[in-house]
Every structure is written in C-alpha cells, then in structure tokens.
C-alpha cells in the first residue's frame, strides 16, 4: 500500500457508525422530493429539505424544465464565457437583478461556486475580508483562496466585528461577508448594525441569501429587503437549490462589479454553464414566488407553530426565528442514534455533527416547507417528543 492509500485507510469513522447501525448519510430516496418521500420502500415525512416553498414537485416547474430540454437539449457543452450562454440564462439574470434590487446578476452552475468564485477574486493582496465565524462552508472556501487578509469575527457579535474593522488600514478595501440566514442554526444576521459599521469604517458588505430568499422580504426577496438595507449591501448572493427548486446560484451587484466578476471569477469562467432544465426551473419558480405570496405566509404560520411546539416541549433550539430549527443534542453518537430512531418512527431529519459544528454543539436540523400540513408537523412533533423524552433531552 502506498503512503497516500495508507493514510486514507486510517479514516474509519463511517465504518464504525455503520457497524453501530447509526450511519445517517446517503439515504437513497426513491420518490420525488416532497413532504413525504420513500426510502427503502418506506414512506417517511421529510423534514430535512431546503425546498422552503415546496416547489421541487410543482407541475409548472417540472414542465418548464422539460420544455427547456426539448428546445435546448440537456446541456450547454461549455462555459458561459465561451459557447455556454443561452438566451434563457440572460433572461433569468435580468429578472433576478430586478427581483433583488440590483443592476445586474450573473448565474453560476452551483451556489457553492458563486461564493468560491466571487470571494477568491474580488479583493486583492492588500485588502481585507471580515467574516462571521458561522458562515457557510462555501464562503469559507472562497475566503481561503483569496490573497487578502482574513479576519474572523464572533458570530453575530457587532463588538467583535468592529474590533476587527479597527485592525484594517483605512485606505484599503474592506469586505464584510455574512450569511443572511445561518444555514445550521437558523438565526438571522444583524444586517442593520452590520451596515452601520460598514458605513462607519468605509467597508463593503456581501450577504449570502441562500436561505433568506423565498422566506424573508417582499415576495421572498430576502433578508436585505426584509431589513430595508438592499441599497447599502454591495453584493447579494443567492442559490437555486432552495426556494428556486433547481440547482445553481447567482451574484447580484452594480454594473462595474458584475463586469469585473464576469471576467475574473474562475468558477464562472472555467465551469460548464447551468443546464437548460435547471435555468428554466428556477425561472418558473420565480414566477410562482411572485404570483403566490400565500406560500410564504403559510411557511411562516408553520414556522411559528413549530417554534411554539418545540419551546413548549422544552427542546433547546437556540436563537432561531426561521423555518430552520436546530434541536441541540450536544453529542455526536447520540445525534446519529436519534436520527435513526426518528427515521424508524417515520420522520426524516438531518444530523449536524463535528466538524461541521463543534462537538459540543451537535444538533438535528429540522426544516419546514410551505407544502407541509399542520397534521404532518404534529406527527413529527409527537415523534420527537417521545424519543427526546426517552433520552432525557426534555
């Protein structure tokens, strides 16, 4: 065995979890992604999805994807930079810019590629990127590739952010990067105070709206719209794999910024462009988002109902105020075990364990869709209450 294989063979955590019967990953779904899914022939309630508006199975979205394949084929066979730009890419980007309130957008093949591509190139060697410690992994990877000085501030802690801003040279570019809604713990960035500090220290702001669009703001325009700071935020990022029921992502900003990124973001220039089906599905989802705001209203009704239920039950749910509800377990193996027991009881949820979070912060991520019913939610709450009591968590 060569040295690389010998090193990698020592990684046996998945094998140990499988042997214990608590391995929770790569569960094969045999049905559409809906409020109920079929796994190994068993129907379970899906409370582990990011499809906040429940559009992945919407007939209008599916038909748009099928029509796009009929017209354009299954792929673009090249990057946006060369032969991979379709008219529907441009149409969607124009609509998204208007939707989030910016001059222009460009779309990428995945949301991860947006953050990695933008953050790795937008600032220079003498500049600064200041970022929240609980930002999404794609933000962290993009920052790692940047040549700029990286300064991390404590989660949603404005005193910590200001302390880091004070370390920066006044005449250098300073970019503050934060999630709008934090994807694991469901809390919301303090955007008004972040914008205030940005103005005080002449910094720019980038907000990742992956989990905010379709949930917050007018017709789901996101947390920037919700807080009324769209004009004060320089870059707004979004994904298609959540509320837009597809795959891909975009960055929105002013004309000059988008022009620069269009010619410098390597994950945009050197990746195959978004498929016709994925672009058309996102476009159709935007139609529904604008046409049916009652979906968002129902999502919030469910969210308040669930939050009240978990609090009444005595669950530790942190500072969430969104459809992402963390149920803290604070033990890796116990988290895996409870996920399995909930699955056996007919409820699909996701485990979040180290290194994704600190070992003392492990949790179950419970997330809602606008297409859930209160009856389905009650079933999940009952199962969680029973199992949590058995493990003395409540």
GROMACS .gro file of C-alpha atoms in nm:
model
  394
    1UNK     CA    1   0.000   0.000   0.000
    2UNK     CA    2   0.144   0.340  -0.095
    3UNK     CA    3   0.164   0.624   0.156
    4UNK     CA    4  -0.148   0.804   0.033
    5UNK     CA    5  -0.365   0.494   0.046
    6UNK     CA    6  -0.220   0.403   0.384
    7UNK     CA    7  -0.307   0.746   0.521
    8UNK     CA    8  -0.663   0.743   0.384
    9UNK     CA    9  -0.728   0.390   0.504
   10UNK     CA   10  -0.697   0.513   0.862
   11UNK     CA   11  -1.020   0.710   0.823
   12UNK     CA   12  -1.278   0.469   0.956
   13UNK     CA   13  -1.545   0.685   1.123
   14UNK     CA   14  -1.813   0.592   0.866
   15UNK     CA   15  -1.739   0.223   0.904
   16UNK     CA   16  -1.776   0.246   1.282
   17UNK     CA   17  -2.109   0.430   1.251
   18UNK     CA   18  -2.237   0.171   1.003
   19UNK     CA   19  -2.131  -0.112   1.233
   20UNK     CA   20  -2.324   0.055   1.516
   21UNK     CA   21  -2.629   0.092   1.292
   22UNK     CA   22  -2.637   0.472   1.319
   23UNK     CA   23  -2.480   0.590   0.991
   24UNK     CA   24  -2.718   0.865   0.869
   25UNK     CA   25  -2.583   0.972   0.530
   26UNK     CA   26  -2.656   0.896   0.163
   27UNK     CA   27  -3.002   0.760   0.234
   28UNK     CA   28  -3.146   0.671  -0.106
   29UNK     CA   29  -3.473   0.848  -0.186
   30UNK     CA   30  -3.688   0.655  -0.431
   31UNK     CA   31  -3.953   0.922  -0.493
   32UNK     CA   32  -3.993   1.290  -0.569
   33UNK     CA   33  -3.865   1.542  -0.316
   34UNK     CA   34  -4.189   1.627  -0.138
   35UNK     CA   35  -4.328   1.648   0.217
   36UNK     CA   36  -4.330   1.267   0.210
   37UNK     CA   37  -4.058   1.058   0.047
   38UNK     CA   38  -3.995   0.688   0.003
   39UNK     CA   39  -3.671   0.536   0.130
   40UNK     CA   40  -3.612   0.160   0.110
   41UNK     CA   41  -3.979   0.119   0.025
   42UNK     CA   42  -4.085   0.307   0.340
   43UNK     CA   43  -4.281   0.633   0.338
   44UNK     CA   44  -4.142   0.895   0.577
   45UNK     CA   45  -4.216   1.261   0.646
   46UNK     CA   46  -3.946   1.488   0.500
   47UNK     CA   47  -3.827   1.749   0.748
   48UNK     CA   48  -3.474   1.766   0.611
   49UNK     CA   49  -3.524   1.961   0.289
   50UNK     CA   50  -3.414   2.310   0.185
   51UNK     CA   51  -3.707   2.346  -0.058
   52UNK     CA   52  -3.870   2.609   0.160
   53UNK     CA   53  -4.152   2.689  -0.082
   54UNK     CA   54  -4.210   2.323  -0.174
   55UNK     CA   55  -4.170   2.381  -0.549
   56UNK     CA   56  -3.950   2.088  -0.648
   57UNK     CA   57  -4.253   1.884  -0.743
   58UNK     CA   58  -4.466   2.168  -0.879
   59UNK     CA   59  -4.608   2.074  -1.222
   60UNK     CA   60  -4.533   2.418  -1.367
   61UNK     CA   61  -4.168   2.395  -1.264
   62UNK     CA   62  -4.130   2.042  -1.398
   63UNK     CA   63  -4.298   2.130  -1.728
   64UNK     CA   64  -4.069   2.431  -1.774
   65UNK     CA   65  -3.765   2.208  -1.728
   66UNK     CA   66  -3.899   1.953  -1.976
   67UNK     CA   67  -3.978   2.222  -2.233
   68UNK     CA   68  -3.625   2.362  -2.199
   69UNK     CA   69  -3.473   2.020  -2.267
   70UNK     CA   70  -3.692   1.983  -2.575
   71UNK     CA   71  -3.572   2.318  -2.710
   72UNK     CA   72  -3.208   2.338  -2.595
   73UNK     CA   73  -3.107   1.979  -2.514
   74UNK     CA   74  -2.969   1.850  -2.186
   75UNK     CA   75  -2.654   2.061  -2.156
   76UNK     CA   76  -2.465   2.361  -2.292
   77UNK     CA   77  -2.134   2.180  -2.364
   78UNK     CA   78  -1.922   2.469  -2.248
   79UNK     CA   79  -1.875   2.759  -2.009
   80UNK     CA   80  -2.074   3.079  -2.002
   81UNK     CA   81  -1.756   3.258  -2.110
   82UNK     CA   82  -1.741   3.075  -2.443
   83UNK     CA   83  -2.022   2.874  -2.600
   84UNK     CA   84  -2.246   2.809  -2.299
   85UNK     CA   85  -2.460   3.124  -2.275
   86UNK     CA   86  -2.823   3.075  -2.376
   87UNK     CA   87  -3.089   3.340  -2.408
   88UNK     CA   88  -3.267   3.192  -2.106
   89UNK     CA   89  -2.954   3.249  -1.893
   90UNK     CA   90  -2.970   3.618  -1.979
   91UNK     CA   91  -3.345   3.638  -1.925
   92UNK     CA   92  -3.323   3.482  -1.579
   93UNK     CA   93  -3.032   3.703  -1.477
   94UNK     CA   94  -3.220   4.017  -1.578
   95UNK     CA   95  -3.524   3.907  -1.377
   96UNK     CA   96  -3.313   3.820  -1.072
   97UNK     CA   97  -3.143   4.160  -1.074
   98UNK     CA   98  -3.482   4.330  -1.070
   99UNK     CA   99  -3.606   4.087  -0.805
  100UNK     CA  100  -3.328   4.156  -0.552
  101UNK     CA  101  -3.291   4.525  -0.641
  102UNK     CA  102  -2.950   4.538  -0.810
  103UNK     CA  103  -2.821   4.648  -1.152
  104UNK     CA  104  -2.711   4.309  -1.280
  105UNK     CA  105  -2.658   3.945  -1.190
  106UNK     CA  106  -2.457   3.656  -1.327
  107UNK     CA  107  -2.552   3.296  -1.261
  108UNK     CA  108  -2.323   3.005  -1.176
  109UNK     CA  109  -2.371   2.628  -1.203
  110UNK     CA  110  -2.392   2.587  -0.823
  111UNK     CA  111  -2.433   2.813  -0.524
  112UNK     CA  112  -2.102   2.689  -0.384
  113UNK     CA  113  -1.929   2.811  -0.699
  114UNK     CA  114  -2.073   3.159  -0.651
  115UNK     CA  115  -1.913   3.214  -0.313
  116UNK     CA  116  -1.591   3.037  -0.404
  117UNK     CA  117  -1.555   3.228  -0.731
  118UNK     CA  118  -1.653   3.572  -0.604
  119UNK     CA  119  -1.462   3.574  -0.277
  120UNK     CA  120  -1.144   3.430  -0.424
  121UNK     CA  121  -1.104   3.718  -0.670
  122UNK     CA  122  -1.293   4.027  -0.564
  123UNK     CA  123  -1.035   4.168  -0.319
  124UNK     CA  124  -0.658   4.197  -0.353
  125UNK     CA  125  -0.344   4.124  -0.151
  126UNK     CA  126  -0.356   4.449   0.045
  127UNK     CA  127  -0.728   4.427   0.116
  128UNK     CA  128  -0.935   4.267   0.393
  129UNK     CA  129  -1.218   4.016   0.417
  130UNK     CA  130  -1.401   4.016   0.751
  131UNK     CA  131  -1.635   3.722   0.804
  132UNK     CA  132  -1.875   3.570   1.057
  133UNK     CA  133  -1.738   3.252   1.214
  134UNK     CA  134  -2.058   3.058   1.134
  135UNK     CA  135  -2.070   3.144   0.765
  136UNK     CA  136  -2.141   2.864   0.518
  137UNK     CA  137  -1.854   2.639   0.408
  138UNK     CA  138  -1.865   2.782   0.055
  139UNK     CA  139  -1.787   3.128   0.194
  140UNK     CA  140  -1.502   2.989   0.398
  141UNK     CA  141  -1.356   2.807   0.097
  142UNK     CA  142  -1.376   3.120  -0.116
  143UNK     CA  143  -1.201   3.323   0.152
  144UNK     CA  144  -0.929   3.060   0.186
  145UNK     CA  145  -0.845   3.107  -0.183
  146UNK     CA  146  -0.823   3.485  -0.152
  147UNK     CA  147  -0.487   3.659  -0.113
  148UNK     CA  148  -0.645   3.920   0.113
  149UNK     CA  149  -0.602   3.940   0.490
  150UNK     CA  150  -0.877   3.735   0.655
  151UNK     CA  151  -1.032   3.849   0.983
  152UNK     CA  152  -1.296   3.638   1.157
  153UNK     CA  153  -1.548   3.787   1.399
  154UNK     CA  154  -1.760   3.613   1.661
  155UNK     CA  155  -2.099   3.500   1.542
  156UNK     CA  156  -2.339   3.794   1.501
  157UNK     CA  157  -2.129   3.987   1.754
  158UNK     CA  158  -2.111   4.351   1.649
  159UNK     CA  159  -1.846   4.443   1.908
  160UNK     CA  160  -1.625   4.167   1.767
  161UNK     CA  161  -1.689   4.285   1.411
  162UNK     CA  162  -1.598   4.643   1.500
  163UNK     CA  163  -1.281   4.526   1.671
  164UNK     CA  164  -1.174   4.350   1.352
  165UNK     CA  165  -1.262   4.653   1.137
  166UNK     CA  166  -1.042   4.867   1.360
  167UNK     CA  167  -0.743   4.649   1.265
  168UNK     CA  168  -0.778   4.736   0.897
  169UNK     CA  169  -0.594   5.012   0.712
  170UNK     CA  170  -0.836   5.294   0.648
  171UNK     CA  171  -0.739   5.332   0.281
  172UNK     CA  172  -0.769   4.962   0.188
  173UNK     CA  173  -1.072   4.770   0.066
  174UNK     CA  174  -1.266   4.600   0.346
  175UNK     CA  175  -1.538   4.345   0.262
  176UNK     CA  176  -1.772   4.215   0.535
  177UNK     CA  177  -1.925   3.878   0.442
  178UNK     CA  178  -2.217   3.718   0.622
  179UNK     CA  179  -2.499   3.473   0.570
  180UNK     CA  180  -2.840   3.639   0.581
  181UNK     CA  181  -2.992   3.332   0.747
  182UNK     CA  182  -2.740   3.095   0.901
  183UNK     CA  183  -2.800   2.754   0.750
  184UNK     CA  184  -2.744   2.528   1.051
  185UNK     CA  185  -2.883   2.722   1.347
  186UNK     CA  186  -3.149   2.924   1.165
  187UNK     CA  187  -3.073   3.263   1.320
  188UNK     CA  188  -3.064   3.584   1.118
  189UNK     CA  189  -2.771   3.821   1.063
  190UNK     CA  190  -2.789   4.161   1.229
  191UNK     CA  191  -2.779   4.337   0.892
  192UNK     CA  192  -2.884   4.687   1.010
  193UNK     CA  193  -2.591   4.705   1.254
  194UNK     CA  194  -2.352   4.546   1.005
  195UNK     CA  195  -2.444   4.815   0.753
  196UNK     CA  196  -2.397   5.086   1.017
  197UNK     CA  197  -2.046   4.960   1.094
  198UNK     CA  198  -1.968   4.927   0.725
  199UNK     CA  199  -2.052   5.293   0.673
  200UNK     CA  200  -1.850   5.396   0.978
  201UNK     CA  201  -1.537   5.217   0.855
  202UNK     CA  202  -1.592   5.263   0.479
  203UNK     CA  203  -1.636   4.890   0.424
  204UNK     CA  204  -1.840   4.696   0.170
  205UNK     CA  205  -2.092   4.422   0.252
  206UNK     CA  206  -2.176   4.089   0.087
  207UNK     CA  207  -2.477   3.888   0.203
  208UNK     CA  208  -2.539   3.522   0.123
  209UNK     CA  209  -2.917   3.494   0.079
  210UNK     CA  210  -2.923   3.118   0.010
  211UNK     CA  211  -3.164   3.056   0.298
  212UNK     CA  212  -3.325   3.401   0.302
  213UNK     CA  213  -3.470   3.425  -0.048
  214UNK     CA  214  -3.816   3.275  -0.065
  215UNK     CA  215  -3.854   3.315   0.310
  216UNK     CA  216  -3.794   3.680   0.408
  217UNK     CA  217  -3.888   4.008   0.246
  218UNK     CA  218  -4.145   4.122  -0.005
  219UNK     CA  219  -4.246   3.815  -0.210
  220UNK     CA  220  -3.937   3.638  -0.074
  221UNK     CA  221  -3.673   3.889  -0.178
  222UNK     CA  222  -3.457   3.801   0.121
  223UNK     CA  223  -3.318   3.943   0.443
  224UNK     CA  224  -3.169   4.253   0.278
  225UNK     CA  225  -3.516   4.350   0.161
  226UNK     CA  226  -3.665   4.249   0.498
  227UNK     CA  227  -3.436   4.490   0.685
  228UNK     CA  228  -3.454   4.762   0.418
  229UNK     CA  229  -3.077   4.760   0.353
  230UNK     CA  230  -3.066   4.643  -0.009
  231UNK     CA  231  -2.912   4.970  -0.130
  232UNK     CA  232  -2.647   4.953   0.142
  233UNK     CA  233  -2.541   4.594   0.065
  234UNK     CA  234  -2.290   4.578  -0.220
  235UNK     CA  235  -2.325   4.214  -0.323
  236UNK     CA  236  -2.624   3.982  -0.281
  237UNK     CA  237  -2.574   3.611  -0.340
  238UNK     CA  238  -2.848   3.354  -0.388
  239UNK     CA  239  -2.890   2.989  -0.479
  240UNK     CA  240  -3.138   2.799  -0.694
  241UNK     CA  241  -3.126   2.479  -0.486
  242UNK     CA  242  -3.354   2.601  -0.208
  243UNK     CA  243  -3.663   2.810  -0.281
  244UNK     CA  244  -3.598   2.809  -0.656
  245UNK     CA  245  -3.633   2.427  -0.672
  246UNK     CA  246  -3.337   2.376  -0.903
  247UNK     CA  247  -2.957   2.392  -0.888
  248UNK     CA  248  -2.724   2.685  -0.946
  249UNK     CA  249  -2.670   3.026  -0.797
  250UNK     CA  250  -2.617   3.394  -0.870
  251UNK     CA  251  -2.443   3.709  -0.754
  252UNK     CA  252  -2.612   4.048  -0.786
  253UNK     CA  253  -2.441   4.386  -0.769
  254UNK     CA  254  -2.374   4.708  -0.963
  255UNK     CA  255  -2.269   4.710  -1.329
  256UNK     CA  256  -1.895   4.757  -1.264
  257UNK     CA  257  -1.874   4.481  -1.004
  258UNK     CA  258  -2.056   4.231  -1.223
  259UNK     CA  259  -1.840   4.327  -1.522
  260UNK     CA  260  -1.529   4.252  -1.315
  261UNK     CA  261  -1.662   3.921  -1.183
  262UNK     CA  262  -1.778   3.812  -1.528
  263UNK     CA  263  -1.414   3.829  -1.642
  264UNK     CA  264  -1.231   3.717  -1.326
  265UNK     CA  265  -1.437   3.461  -1.128
  266UNK     CA  266  -1.271   3.134  -1.218
  267UNK     CA  267  -1.562   2.911  -1.112
  268UNK     CA  268  -1.776   3.106  -1.359
  269UNK     CA  269  -1.528   3.119  -1.648
  270UNK     CA  270  -1.400   2.762  -1.623
  271UNK     CA  271  -1.716   2.569  -1.532
  272UNK     CA  272  -1.983   2.439  -1.766
  273UNK     CA  273  -2.287   2.664  -1.757
  274UNK     CA  274  -2.614   2.582  -1.586
  275UNK     CA  275  -2.821   2.331  -1.778
  276UNK     CA  276  -3.128   2.447  -1.972
  277UNK     CA  277  -3.356   2.248  -1.740
  278UNK     CA  278  -3.211   2.399  -1.422
  279UNK     CA  279  -3.231   2.754  -1.556
  280UNK     CA  280  -3.590   2.709  -1.675
  281UNK     CA  281  -3.694   2.552  -1.344
  282UNK     CA  282  -3.550   2.845  -1.148
  283UNK     CA  283  -3.726   3.089  -1.379
  284UNK     CA  284  -4.061   2.912  -1.334
  285UNK     CA  285  -4.012   2.906  -0.957
  286UNK     CA  286  -3.958   3.281  -0.961
  287UNK     CA  287  -4.291   3.317  -1.143
  288UNK     CA  288  -4.467   3.122  -0.869
  289UNK     CA  289  -4.286   3.310  -0.592
  290UNK     CA  290  -4.408   3.641  -0.730
  291UNK     CA  291  -4.757   3.514  -0.805
  292UNK     CA  292  -4.830   3.319  -0.484
  293UNK     CA  293  -4.711   3.509  -0.174
  294UNK     CA  294  -4.954   3.297   0.028
  295UNK     CA  295  -4.695   3.018   0.012
  296UNK     CA  296  -4.458   3.228   0.219
  297UNK     CA  297  -4.740   3.322   0.457
  298UNK     CA  298  -4.817   2.954   0.515
  299UNK     CA  299  -4.449   2.877   0.566
  300UNK     CA  300  -4.437   3.138   0.842
  301UNK     CA  301  -4.757   3.006   1.000
  302UNK     CA  302  -4.595   2.662   1.016
  303UNK     CA  303  -4.272   2.811   1.148
  304UNK     CA  304  -4.441   2.991   1.438
  305UNK     CA  305  -4.645   2.679   1.514
  306UNK     CA  306  -4.334   2.459   1.519
  307UNK     CA  307  -4.128   2.701   1.726
  308UNK     CA  308  -4.407   2.724   1.982
  309UNK     CA  309  -4.435   2.344   1.990
  310UNK     CA  310  -4.063   2.288   2.042
  311UNK     CA  311  -4.042   2.554   2.312
  312UNK     CA  312  -4.346   2.411   2.491
  313UNK     CA  313  -4.185   2.069   2.469
  314UNK     CA  314  -3.867   2.203   2.632
  315UNK     CA  315  -3.631   2.148   2.339
  316UNK     CA  316  -3.315   2.354   2.315
  317UNK     CA  317  -3.349   2.540   1.984
  318UNK     CA  318  -3.105   2.829   2.020
  319UNK     CA  319  -3.182   3.168   1.863
  320UNK     CA  320  -3.364   3.053   1.553
  321UNK     CA  321  -3.661   3.250   1.427
  322UNK     CA  322  -3.684   3.085   1.085
  323UNK     CA  323  -3.803   2.762   0.916
  324UNK     CA  324  -3.460   2.617   1.005
  325UNK     CA  325  -3.493   2.483   1.360
  326UNK     CA  326  -3.189   2.333   1.536
  327UNK     CA  327  -3.261   2.071   1.802
  328UNK     CA  328  -2.943   2.061   2.007
  329UNK     CA  329  -2.824   1.718   2.119
  330UNK     CA  330  -2.459   1.802   2.202
  331UNK     CA  331  -2.328   1.450   2.145
  332UNK     CA  332  -2.220   1.304   1.810
  333UNK     CA  333  -2.322   0.942   1.860
  334UNK     CA  334  -2.648   1.032   2.033
  335UNK     CA  335  -2.733   1.265   1.745
  336UNK     CA  336  -2.682   0.979   1.498
  337UNK     CA  337  -2.887   0.743   1.713
  338UNK     CA  338  -3.181   0.983   1.744
  339UNK     CA  339  -3.180   1.048   1.368
  340UNK     CA  340  -3.211   0.673   1.314
  341UNK     CA  341  -3.486   0.638   1.574
  342UNK     CA  342  -3.680   0.925   1.420
  343UNK     CA  343  -3.645   0.763   1.078
  344UNK     CA  344  -3.778   0.438   1.223
  345UNK     CA  345  -4.072   0.645   1.355
  346UNK     CA  346  -4.133   0.786   1.005
  347UNK     CA  347  -3.957   1.124   1.029
  348UNK     CA  348  -3.657   1.223   0.813
  349UNK     CA  349  -3.428   1.485   0.969
  350UNK     CA  350  -3.062   1.573   0.920
  351UNK     CA  351  -2.778   1.536   1.171
  352UNK     CA  352  -2.524   1.817   1.207
  353UNK     CA  353  -2.213   1.696   1.387
  354UNK     CA  354  -1.844   1.783   1.414
  355UNK     CA  355  -1.654   1.903   1.221
  356UNK     CA  356  -1.950   2.090   1.067
  357UNK     CA  357  -2.011   2.226   1.417
  358UNK     CA  358  -1.815   2.198   1.740
  359UNK     CA  359  -1.861   1.860   1.909
  360UNK     CA  360  -2.048   2.025   2.196
  361UNK     CA  361  -2.289   2.191   1.952
  362UNK     CA  362  -2.414   1.886   1.759
  363UNK     CA  363  -2.777   1.911   1.659
  364UNK     CA  364  -3.060   1.782   1.449
  365UNK     CA  365  -3.160   2.023   1.172
  366UNK     CA  366  -3.538   2.032   1.138
  367UNK     CA  367  -3.660   2.235   0.839
  368UNK     CA  368  -4.001   2.326   0.704
  369UNK     CA  369  -4.159   2.361   0.360
  370UNK     CA  370  -4.461   2.566   0.264
  371UNK     CA  371  -4.629   2.247   0.144
  372UNK     CA  372  -4.621   2.078   0.485
  373UNK     CA  373  -4.951   2.049   0.667
  374UNK     CA  374  -5.006   2.105   1.037
  375UNK     CA  375  -5.111   1.740   1.063
  376UNK     CA  376  -4.773   1.632   0.927
  377UNK     CA  377  -4.598   1.871   1.163
  378UNK     CA  378  -4.795   1.737   1.459
  379UNK     CA  379  -4.686   1.383   1.371
  380UNK     CA  380  -4.323   1.492   1.368
  381UNK     CA  381  -4.356   1.685   1.694
  382UNK     CA  382  -4.514   1.384   1.864
  383UNK     CA  383  -4.235   1.151   1.747
  384UNK     CA  384  -3.964   1.395   1.856
  385UNK     CA  385  -4.122   1.445   2.198
  386UNK     CA  386  -4.142   1.071   2.258
  387UNK     CA  387  -3.783   0.998   2.152
  388UNK     CA  388  -3.633   1.302   2.325
  389UNK     CA  389  -3.804   1.201   2.649
  390UNK     CA  390  -3.656   0.852   2.621
  391UNK     CA  391  -3.309   1.008   2.602
  392UNK     CA  392  -3.378   1.261   2.881
  393UNK     CA  393  -3.330   1.558   2.649
  394UNK     CA  394  -3.658   1.714   2.762
   0.00000   0.00000   0.00000
